[in-house]
mmCIF file with all atom_site columns, C-alpha atoms in Angstrom:
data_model
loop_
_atom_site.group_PDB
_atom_site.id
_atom_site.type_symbol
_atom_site.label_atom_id
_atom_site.label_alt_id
_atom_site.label_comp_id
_atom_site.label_asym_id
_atom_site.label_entity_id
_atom_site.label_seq_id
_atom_site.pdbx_PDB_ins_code
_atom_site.Cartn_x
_atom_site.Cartn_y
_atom_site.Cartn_z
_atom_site.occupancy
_atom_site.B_iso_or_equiv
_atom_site.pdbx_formal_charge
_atom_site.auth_seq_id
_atom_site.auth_comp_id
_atom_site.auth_asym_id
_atom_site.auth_atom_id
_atom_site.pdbx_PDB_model_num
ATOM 1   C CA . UNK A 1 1   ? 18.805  -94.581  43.094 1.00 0.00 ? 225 UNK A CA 1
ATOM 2   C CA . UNK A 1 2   ? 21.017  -91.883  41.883 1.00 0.00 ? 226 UNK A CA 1
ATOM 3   C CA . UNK A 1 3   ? 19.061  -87.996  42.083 1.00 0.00 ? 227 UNK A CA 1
ATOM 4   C CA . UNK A 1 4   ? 22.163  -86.014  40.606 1.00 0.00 ? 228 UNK A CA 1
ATOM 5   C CA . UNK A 1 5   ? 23.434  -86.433  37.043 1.00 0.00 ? 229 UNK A CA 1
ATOM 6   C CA . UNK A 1 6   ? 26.566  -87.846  36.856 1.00 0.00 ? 230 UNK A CA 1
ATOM 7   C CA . UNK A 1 7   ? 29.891  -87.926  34.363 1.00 0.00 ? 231 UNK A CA 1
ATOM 8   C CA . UNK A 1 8   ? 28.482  -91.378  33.982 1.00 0.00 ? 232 UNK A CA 1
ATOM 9   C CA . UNK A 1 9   ? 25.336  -91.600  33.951 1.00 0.00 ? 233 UNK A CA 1
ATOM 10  C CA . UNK A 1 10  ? 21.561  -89.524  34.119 1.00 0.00 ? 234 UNK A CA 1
ATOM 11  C CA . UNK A 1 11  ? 19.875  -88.871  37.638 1.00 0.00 ? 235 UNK A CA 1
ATOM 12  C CA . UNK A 1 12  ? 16.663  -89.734  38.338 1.00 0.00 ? 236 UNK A CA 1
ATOM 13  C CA . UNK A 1 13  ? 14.887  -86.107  37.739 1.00 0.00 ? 237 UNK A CA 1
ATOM 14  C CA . UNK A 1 14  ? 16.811  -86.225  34.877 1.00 0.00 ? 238 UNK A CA 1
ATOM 15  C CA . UNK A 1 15  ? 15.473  -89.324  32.968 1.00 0.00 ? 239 UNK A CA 1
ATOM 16  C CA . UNK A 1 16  ? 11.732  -88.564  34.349 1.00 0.00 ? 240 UNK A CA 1
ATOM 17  C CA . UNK A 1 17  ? 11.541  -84.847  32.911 1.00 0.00 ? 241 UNK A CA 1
ATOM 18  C CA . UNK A 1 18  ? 12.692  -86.402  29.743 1.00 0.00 ? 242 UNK A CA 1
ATOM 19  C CA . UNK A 1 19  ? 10.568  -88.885  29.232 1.00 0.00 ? 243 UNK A CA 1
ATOM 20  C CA . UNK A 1 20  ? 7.700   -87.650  30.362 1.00 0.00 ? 244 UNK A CA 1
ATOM 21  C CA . UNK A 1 21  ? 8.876   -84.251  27.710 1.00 0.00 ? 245 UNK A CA 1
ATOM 22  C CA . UNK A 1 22  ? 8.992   -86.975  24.582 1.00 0.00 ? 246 UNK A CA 1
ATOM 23  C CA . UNK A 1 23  ? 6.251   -88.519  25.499 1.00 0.00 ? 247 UNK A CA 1
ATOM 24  C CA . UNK A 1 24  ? 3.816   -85.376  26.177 1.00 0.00 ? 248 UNK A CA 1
ATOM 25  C CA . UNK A 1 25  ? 5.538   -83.375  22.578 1.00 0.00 ? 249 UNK A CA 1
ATOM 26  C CA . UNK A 1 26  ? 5.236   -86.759  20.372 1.00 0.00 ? 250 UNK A CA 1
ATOM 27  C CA . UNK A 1 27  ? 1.210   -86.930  21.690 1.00 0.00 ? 251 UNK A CA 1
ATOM 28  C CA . UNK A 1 28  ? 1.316   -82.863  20.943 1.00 0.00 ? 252 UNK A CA 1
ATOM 29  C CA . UNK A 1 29  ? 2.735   -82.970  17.519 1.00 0.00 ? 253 UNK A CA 1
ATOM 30  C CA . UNK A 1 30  ? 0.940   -85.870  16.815 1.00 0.00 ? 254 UNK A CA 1
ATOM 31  C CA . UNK A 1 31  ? -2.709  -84.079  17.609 1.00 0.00 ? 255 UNK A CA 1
ATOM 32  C CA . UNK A 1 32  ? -1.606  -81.082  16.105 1.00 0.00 ? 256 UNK A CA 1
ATOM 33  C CA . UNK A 1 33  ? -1.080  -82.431  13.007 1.00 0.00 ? 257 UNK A CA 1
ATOM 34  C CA . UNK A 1 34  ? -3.784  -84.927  13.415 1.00 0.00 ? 258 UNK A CA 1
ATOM 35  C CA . UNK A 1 35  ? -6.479  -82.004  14.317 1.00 0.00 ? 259 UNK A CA 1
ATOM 36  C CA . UNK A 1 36  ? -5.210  -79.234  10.863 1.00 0.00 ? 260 UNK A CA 1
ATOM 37  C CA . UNK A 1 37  ? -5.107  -81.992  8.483  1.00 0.00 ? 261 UNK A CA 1
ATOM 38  C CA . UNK A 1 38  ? -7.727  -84.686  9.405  1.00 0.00 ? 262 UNK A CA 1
ATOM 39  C CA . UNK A 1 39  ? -10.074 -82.908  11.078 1.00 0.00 ? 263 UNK A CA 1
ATOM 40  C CA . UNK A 1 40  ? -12.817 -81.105  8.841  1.00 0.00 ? 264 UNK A CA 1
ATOM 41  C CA . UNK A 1 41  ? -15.333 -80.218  11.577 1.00 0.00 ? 265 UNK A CA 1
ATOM 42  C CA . UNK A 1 42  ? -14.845 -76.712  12.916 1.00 0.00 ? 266 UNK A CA 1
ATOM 43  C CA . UNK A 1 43  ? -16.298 -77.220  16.155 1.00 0.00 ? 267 UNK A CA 1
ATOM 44  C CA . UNK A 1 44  ? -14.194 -80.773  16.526 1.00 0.00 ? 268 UNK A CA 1
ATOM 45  C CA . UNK A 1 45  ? -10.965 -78.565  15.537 1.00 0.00 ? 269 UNK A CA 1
ATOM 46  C CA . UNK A 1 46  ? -11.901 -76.166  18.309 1.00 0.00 ? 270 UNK A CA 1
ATOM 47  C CA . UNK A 1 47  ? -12.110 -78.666  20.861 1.00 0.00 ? 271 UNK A CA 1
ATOM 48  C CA . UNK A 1 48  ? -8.771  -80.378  19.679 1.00 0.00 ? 272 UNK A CA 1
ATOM 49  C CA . UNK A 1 49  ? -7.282  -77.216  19.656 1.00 0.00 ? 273 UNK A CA 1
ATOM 50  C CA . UNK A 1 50  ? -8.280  -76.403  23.046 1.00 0.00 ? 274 UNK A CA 1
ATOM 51  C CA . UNK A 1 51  ? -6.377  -79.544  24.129 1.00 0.00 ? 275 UNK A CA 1
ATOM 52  C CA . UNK A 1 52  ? -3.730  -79.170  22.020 1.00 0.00 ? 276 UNK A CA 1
ATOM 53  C CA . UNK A 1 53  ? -3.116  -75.581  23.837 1.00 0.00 ? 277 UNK A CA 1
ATOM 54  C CA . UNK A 1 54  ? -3.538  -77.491  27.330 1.00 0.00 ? 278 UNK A CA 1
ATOM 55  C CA . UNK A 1 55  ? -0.528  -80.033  26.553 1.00 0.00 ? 279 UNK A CA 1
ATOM 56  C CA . UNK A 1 56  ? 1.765   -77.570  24.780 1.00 0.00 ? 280 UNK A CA 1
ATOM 57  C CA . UNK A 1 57  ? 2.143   -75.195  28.143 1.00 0.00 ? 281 UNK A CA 1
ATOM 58  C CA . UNK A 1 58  ? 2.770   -78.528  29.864 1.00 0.00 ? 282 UNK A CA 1
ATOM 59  C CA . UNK A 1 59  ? 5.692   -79.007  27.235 1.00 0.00 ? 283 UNK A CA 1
ATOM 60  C CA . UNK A 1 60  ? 6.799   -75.414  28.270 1.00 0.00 ? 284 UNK A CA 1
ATOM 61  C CA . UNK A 1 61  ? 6.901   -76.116  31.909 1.00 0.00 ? 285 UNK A CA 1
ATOM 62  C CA . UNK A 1 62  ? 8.652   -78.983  31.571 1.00 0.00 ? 286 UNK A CA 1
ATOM 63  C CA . UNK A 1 63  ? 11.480  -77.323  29.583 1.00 0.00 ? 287 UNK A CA 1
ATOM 64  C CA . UNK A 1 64  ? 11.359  -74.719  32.352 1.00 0.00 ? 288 UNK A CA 1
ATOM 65  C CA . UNK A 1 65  ? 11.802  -77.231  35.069 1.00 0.00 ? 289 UNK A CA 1
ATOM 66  C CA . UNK A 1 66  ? 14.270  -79.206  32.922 1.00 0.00 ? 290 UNK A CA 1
ATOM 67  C CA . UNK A 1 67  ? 16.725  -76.156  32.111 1.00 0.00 ? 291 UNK A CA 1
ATOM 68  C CA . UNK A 1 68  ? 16.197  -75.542  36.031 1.00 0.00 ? 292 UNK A CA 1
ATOM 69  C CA . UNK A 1 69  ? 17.069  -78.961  37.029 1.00 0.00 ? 293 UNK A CA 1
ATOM 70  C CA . UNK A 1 70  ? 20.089  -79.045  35.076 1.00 0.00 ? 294 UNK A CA 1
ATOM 71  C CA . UNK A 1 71  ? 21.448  -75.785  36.679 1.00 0.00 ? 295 UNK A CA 1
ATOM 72  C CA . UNK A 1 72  ? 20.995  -77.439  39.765 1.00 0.00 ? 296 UNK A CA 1
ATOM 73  C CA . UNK A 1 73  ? 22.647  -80.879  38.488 1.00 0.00 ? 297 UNK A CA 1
ATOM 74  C CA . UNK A 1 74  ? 24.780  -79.506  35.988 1.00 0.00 ? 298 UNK A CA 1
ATOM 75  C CA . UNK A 1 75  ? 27.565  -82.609  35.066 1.00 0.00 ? 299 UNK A CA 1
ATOM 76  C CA . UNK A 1 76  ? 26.498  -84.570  32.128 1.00 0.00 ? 300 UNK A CA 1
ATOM 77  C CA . UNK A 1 77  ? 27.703  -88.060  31.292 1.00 0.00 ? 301 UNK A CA 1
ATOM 78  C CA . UNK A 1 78  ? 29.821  -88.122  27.980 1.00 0.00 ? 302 UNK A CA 1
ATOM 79  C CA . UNK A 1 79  ? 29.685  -90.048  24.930 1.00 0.00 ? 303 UNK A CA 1
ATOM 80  C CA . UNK A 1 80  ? 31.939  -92.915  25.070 1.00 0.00 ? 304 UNK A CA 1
ATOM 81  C CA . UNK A 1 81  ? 35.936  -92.054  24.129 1.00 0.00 ? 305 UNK A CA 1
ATOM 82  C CA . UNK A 1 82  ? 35.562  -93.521  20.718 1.00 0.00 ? 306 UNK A CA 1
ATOM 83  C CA . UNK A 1 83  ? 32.506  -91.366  19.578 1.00 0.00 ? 307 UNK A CA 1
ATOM 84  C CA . UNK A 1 84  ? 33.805  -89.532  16.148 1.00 0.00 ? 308 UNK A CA 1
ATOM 85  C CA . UNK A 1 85  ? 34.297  -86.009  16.380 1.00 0.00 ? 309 UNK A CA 1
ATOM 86  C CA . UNK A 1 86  ? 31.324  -84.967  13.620 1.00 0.00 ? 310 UNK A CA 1
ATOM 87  C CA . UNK A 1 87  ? 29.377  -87.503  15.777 1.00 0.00 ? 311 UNK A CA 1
ATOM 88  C CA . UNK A 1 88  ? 29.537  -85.318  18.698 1.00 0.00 ? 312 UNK A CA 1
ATOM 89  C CA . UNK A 1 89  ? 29.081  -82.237  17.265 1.00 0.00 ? 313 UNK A CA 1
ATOM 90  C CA . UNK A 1 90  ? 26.033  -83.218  15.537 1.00 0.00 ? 314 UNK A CA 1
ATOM 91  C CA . UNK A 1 91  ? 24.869  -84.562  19.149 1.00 0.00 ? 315 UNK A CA 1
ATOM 92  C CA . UNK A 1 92  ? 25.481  -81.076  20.696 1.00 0.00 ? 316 UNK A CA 1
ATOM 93  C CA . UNK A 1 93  ? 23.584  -79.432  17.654 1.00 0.00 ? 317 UNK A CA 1
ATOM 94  C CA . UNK A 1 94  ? 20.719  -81.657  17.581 1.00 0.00 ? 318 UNK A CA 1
ATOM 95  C CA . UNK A 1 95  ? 20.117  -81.091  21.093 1.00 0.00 ? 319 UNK A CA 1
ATOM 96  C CA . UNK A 1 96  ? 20.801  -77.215  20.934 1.00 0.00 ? 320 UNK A CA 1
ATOM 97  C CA . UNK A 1 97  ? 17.769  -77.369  18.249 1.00 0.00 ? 321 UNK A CA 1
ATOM 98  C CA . UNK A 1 98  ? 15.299  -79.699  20.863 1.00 0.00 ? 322 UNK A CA 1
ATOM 99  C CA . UNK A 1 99  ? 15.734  -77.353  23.608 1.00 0.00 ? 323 UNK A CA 1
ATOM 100 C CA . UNK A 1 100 ? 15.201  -74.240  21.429 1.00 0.00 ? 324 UNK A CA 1
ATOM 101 C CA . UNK A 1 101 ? 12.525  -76.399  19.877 1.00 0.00 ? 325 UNK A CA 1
ATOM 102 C CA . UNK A 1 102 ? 10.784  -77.140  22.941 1.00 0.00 ? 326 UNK A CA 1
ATOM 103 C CA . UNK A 1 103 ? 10.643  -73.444  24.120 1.00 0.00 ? 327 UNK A CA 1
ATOM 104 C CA . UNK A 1 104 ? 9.306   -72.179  20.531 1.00 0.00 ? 328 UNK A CA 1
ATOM 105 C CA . UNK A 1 105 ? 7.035   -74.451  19.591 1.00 0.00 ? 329 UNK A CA 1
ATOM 106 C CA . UNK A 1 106 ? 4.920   -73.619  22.852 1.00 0.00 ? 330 UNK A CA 1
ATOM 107 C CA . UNK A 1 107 ? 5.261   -69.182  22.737 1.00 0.00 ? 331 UNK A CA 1
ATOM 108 C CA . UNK A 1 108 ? 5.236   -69.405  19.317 1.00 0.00 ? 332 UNK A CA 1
ATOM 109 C CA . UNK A 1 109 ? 1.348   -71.443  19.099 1.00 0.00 ? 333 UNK A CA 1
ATOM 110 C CA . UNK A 1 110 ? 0.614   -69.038  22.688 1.00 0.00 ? 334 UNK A CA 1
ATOM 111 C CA . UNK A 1 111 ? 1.416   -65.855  20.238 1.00 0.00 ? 335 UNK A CA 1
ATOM 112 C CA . UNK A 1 112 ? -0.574  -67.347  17.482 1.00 0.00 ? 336 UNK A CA 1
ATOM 113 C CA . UNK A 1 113 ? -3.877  -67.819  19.841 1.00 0.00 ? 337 UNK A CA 1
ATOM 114 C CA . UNK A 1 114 ? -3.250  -64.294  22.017 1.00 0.00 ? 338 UNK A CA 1
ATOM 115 C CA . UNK A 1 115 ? -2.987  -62.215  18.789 1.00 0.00 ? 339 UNK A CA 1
ATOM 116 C CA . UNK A 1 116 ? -5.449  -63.824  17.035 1.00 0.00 ? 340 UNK A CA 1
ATOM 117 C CA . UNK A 1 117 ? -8.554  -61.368  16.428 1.00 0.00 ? 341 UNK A CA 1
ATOM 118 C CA . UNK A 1 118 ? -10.828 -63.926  16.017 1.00 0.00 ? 342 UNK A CA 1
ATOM 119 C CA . UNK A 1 119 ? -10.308 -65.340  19.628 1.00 0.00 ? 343 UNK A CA 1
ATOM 120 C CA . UNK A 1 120 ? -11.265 -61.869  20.900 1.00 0.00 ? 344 UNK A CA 1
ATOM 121 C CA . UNK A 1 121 ? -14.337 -61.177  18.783 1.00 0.00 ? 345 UNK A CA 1
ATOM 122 C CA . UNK A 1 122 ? -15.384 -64.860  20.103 1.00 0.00 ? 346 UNK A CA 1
ATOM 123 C CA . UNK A 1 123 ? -14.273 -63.930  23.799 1.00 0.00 ? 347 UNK A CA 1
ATOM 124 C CA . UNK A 1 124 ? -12.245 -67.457  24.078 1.00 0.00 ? 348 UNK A CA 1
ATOM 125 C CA . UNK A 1 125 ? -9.760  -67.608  26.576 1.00 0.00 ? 349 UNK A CA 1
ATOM 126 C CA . UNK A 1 126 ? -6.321  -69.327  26.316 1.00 0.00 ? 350 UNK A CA 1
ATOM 127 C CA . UNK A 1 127 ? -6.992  -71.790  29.069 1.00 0.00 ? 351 UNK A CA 1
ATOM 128 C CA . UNK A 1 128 ? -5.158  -74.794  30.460 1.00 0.00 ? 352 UNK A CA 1
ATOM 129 C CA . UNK A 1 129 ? -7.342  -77.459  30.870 1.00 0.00 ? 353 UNK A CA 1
ATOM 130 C CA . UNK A 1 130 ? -9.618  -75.319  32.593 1.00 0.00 ? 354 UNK A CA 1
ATOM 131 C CA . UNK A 1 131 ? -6.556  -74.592  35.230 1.00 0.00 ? 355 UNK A CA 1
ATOM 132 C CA . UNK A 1 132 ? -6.465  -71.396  34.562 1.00 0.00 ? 356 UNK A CA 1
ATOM 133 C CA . UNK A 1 133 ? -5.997  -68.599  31.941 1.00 0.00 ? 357 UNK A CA 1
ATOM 134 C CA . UNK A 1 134 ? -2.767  -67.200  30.125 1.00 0.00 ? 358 UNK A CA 1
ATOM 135 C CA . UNK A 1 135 ? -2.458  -63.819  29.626 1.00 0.00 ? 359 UNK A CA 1
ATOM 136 C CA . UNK A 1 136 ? -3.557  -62.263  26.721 1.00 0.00 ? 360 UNK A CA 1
ATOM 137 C CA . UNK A 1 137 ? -1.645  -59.282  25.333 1.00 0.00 ? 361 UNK A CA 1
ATOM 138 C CA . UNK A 1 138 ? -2.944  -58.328  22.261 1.00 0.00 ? 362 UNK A CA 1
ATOM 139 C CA . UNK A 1 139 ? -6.474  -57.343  22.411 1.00 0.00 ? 363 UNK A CA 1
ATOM 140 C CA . UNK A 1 140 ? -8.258  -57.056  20.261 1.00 0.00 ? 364 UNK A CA 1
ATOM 141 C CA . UNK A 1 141 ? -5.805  -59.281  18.535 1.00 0.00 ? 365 UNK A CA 1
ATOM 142 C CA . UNK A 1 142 ? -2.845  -58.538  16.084 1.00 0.00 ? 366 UNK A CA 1
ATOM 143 C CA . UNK A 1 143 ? -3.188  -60.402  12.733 1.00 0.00 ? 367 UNK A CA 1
ATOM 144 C CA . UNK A 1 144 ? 0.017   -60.037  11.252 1.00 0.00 ? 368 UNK A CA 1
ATOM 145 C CA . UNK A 1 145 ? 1.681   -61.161  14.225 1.00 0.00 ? 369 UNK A CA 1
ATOM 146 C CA . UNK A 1 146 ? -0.597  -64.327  14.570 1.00 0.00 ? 370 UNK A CA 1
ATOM 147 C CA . UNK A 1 147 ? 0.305   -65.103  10.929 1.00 0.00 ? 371 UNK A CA 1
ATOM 148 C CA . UNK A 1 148 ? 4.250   -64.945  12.029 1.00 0.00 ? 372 UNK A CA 1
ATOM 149 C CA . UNK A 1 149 ? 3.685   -66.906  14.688 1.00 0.00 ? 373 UNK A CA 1
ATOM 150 C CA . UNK A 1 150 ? 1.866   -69.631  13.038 1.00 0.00 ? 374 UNK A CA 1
ATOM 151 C CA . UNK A 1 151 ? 4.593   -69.569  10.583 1.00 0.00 ? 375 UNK A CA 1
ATOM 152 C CA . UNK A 1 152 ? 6.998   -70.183  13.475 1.00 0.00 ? 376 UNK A CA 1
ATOM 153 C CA . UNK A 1 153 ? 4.944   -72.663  14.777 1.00 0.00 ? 377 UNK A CA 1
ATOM 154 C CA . UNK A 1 154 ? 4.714   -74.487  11.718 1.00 0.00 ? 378 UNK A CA 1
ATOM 155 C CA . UNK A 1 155 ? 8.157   -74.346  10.648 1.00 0.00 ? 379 UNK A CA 1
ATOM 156 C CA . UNK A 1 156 ? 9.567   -75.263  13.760 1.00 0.00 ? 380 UNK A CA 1
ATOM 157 C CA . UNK A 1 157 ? 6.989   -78.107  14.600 1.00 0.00 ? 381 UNK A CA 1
ATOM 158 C CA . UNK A 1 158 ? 8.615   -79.536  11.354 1.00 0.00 ? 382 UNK A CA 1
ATOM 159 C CA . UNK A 1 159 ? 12.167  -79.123  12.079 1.00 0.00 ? 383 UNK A CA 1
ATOM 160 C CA . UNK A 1 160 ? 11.483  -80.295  16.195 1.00 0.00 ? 384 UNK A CA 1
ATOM 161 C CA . UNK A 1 161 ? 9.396   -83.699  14.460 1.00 0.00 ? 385 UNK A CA 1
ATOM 162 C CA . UNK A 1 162 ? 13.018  -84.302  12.031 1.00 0.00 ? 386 UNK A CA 1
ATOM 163 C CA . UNK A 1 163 ? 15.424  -83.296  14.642 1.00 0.00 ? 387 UNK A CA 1
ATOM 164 C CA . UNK A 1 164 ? 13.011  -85.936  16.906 1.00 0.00 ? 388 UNK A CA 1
ATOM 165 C CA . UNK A 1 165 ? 13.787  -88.488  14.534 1.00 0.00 ? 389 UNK A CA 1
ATOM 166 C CA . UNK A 1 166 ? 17.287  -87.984  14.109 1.00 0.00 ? 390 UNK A CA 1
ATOM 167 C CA . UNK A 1 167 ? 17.774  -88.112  17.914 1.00 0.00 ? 391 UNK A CA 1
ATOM 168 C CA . UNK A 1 168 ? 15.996  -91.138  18.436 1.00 0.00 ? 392 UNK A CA 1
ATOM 169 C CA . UNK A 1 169 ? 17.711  -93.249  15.798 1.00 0.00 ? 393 UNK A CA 1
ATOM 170 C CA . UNK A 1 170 ? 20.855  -91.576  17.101 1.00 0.00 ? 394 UNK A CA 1
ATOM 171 C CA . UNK A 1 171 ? 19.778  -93.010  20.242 1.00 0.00 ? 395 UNK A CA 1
ATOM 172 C CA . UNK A 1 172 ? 18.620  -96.706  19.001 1.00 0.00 ? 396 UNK A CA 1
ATOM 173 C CA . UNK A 1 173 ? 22.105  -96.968  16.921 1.00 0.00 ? 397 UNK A CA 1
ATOM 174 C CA . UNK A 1 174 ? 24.229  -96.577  20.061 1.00 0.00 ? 398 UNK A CA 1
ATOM 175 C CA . UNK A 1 175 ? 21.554  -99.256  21.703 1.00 0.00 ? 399 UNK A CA 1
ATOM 176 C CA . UNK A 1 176 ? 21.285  -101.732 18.332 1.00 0.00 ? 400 UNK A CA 1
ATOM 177 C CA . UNK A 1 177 ? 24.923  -101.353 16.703 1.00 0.00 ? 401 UNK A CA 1
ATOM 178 C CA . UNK A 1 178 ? 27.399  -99.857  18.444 1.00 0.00 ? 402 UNK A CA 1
ATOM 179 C CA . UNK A 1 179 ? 25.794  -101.940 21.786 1.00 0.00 ? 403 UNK A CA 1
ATOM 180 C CA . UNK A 1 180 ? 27.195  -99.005  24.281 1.00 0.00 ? 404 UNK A CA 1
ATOM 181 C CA . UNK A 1 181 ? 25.378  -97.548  27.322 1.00 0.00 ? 405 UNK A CA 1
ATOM 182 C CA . UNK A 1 182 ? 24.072  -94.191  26.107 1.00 0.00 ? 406 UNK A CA 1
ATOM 183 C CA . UNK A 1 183 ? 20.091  -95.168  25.263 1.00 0.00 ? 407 UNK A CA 1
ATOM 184 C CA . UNK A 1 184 ? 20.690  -97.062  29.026 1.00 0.00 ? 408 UNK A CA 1
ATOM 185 C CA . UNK A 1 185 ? 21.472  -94.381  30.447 1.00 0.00 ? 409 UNK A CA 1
ATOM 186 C CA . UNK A 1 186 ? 18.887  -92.470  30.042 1.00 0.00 ? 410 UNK A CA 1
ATOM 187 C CA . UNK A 1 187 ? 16.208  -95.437  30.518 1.00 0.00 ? 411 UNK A CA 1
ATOM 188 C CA . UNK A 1 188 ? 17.774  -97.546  33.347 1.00 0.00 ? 412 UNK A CA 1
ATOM 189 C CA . UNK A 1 189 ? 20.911  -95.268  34.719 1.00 0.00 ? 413 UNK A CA 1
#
């Protein structure tokens, strides 16, 4: 069992913190759009909210611990030799986006509840599953700046869910057509 990454392959911390990232952001994005489009009862939306809050700081300490852990392990493994040049560029881009996705998508939807005026009048807290509380800067709440941050979380959550998609049939390509190691890699090392 291999703990560093490698030129040739993913360590063990490595392959963990990302799937258990994907799996915790696709069930995030997926109740988040689930809960502002489907959900009609305001007291239901609260709840789901207050879970959707919960699972997005997870996301952020997870990208925390990731950009950590690769500090610590910083070699990478490449893509294989015959990878086209626009291929790996767009690989370095769409990853640049995930990892500033994965940061902004959590501060930004934090903003948007801190500033929000309502969540003061109401005396809610920004809680993590009843862990504990995040701080709370603008009180009595800022509305203009929870507007810009939902617009950032918005806007981002639908660039992170396209750039998601082109990642992962990136990632099922090498696997399905051009039968290399990189999806194996990251699965099996």
């Amino acid at each position: 069992m291999q703990i560093r990454n490698s030129t040739r392959r993913w360590g063990i911390p490595s392959r963990i913190i990302h799937w258990l990232t994907a799996g915790i952001l696709l069930w995030t994005l997926g109740l988040g759009v689930y809960m502002t489009n489907f959900v009609a009862d305001p007291l239901d939306q609260f709840a789901l909210t207050q879970v959707h809050k919960s699972w997005g700081f997870l996301v952020f300490a997870l990208a925390v611990i990731r950009v950590v852990w690769l500090m610590l392990s910083p070699k990478r493994p490449a893509l294989p030799a015959d990878t086209p040049r626009w291929q790996i560029g767009a690989a370095h881009a769409s990853h640049a986006v995930l990892y500033l996705m994965i940061f902004l998508m959590p501060l930004s939807g934090w903003v948007m509840s801190a500033a929000a005026p309502i969540q003061d009048l109401l005396n809610i807290d920004n809680k993590v599953f009843d862990w504990f509380v995040l701080p709370d800067p603008w009180v009595p709440g800022v509305e203009w700046i929870e507007n810009v941050a939902a617009w950032v979380h918005y806007w981002s959550g639908i660039l992170l869910g396209l750039t998601l998609l082109a990642h992962i049939g990136a990632a099922l390509k090498h696997h399905f057509v051009e039968k290399d190691d990189v999806l194996k890699r990251m699965t099996t090392g």
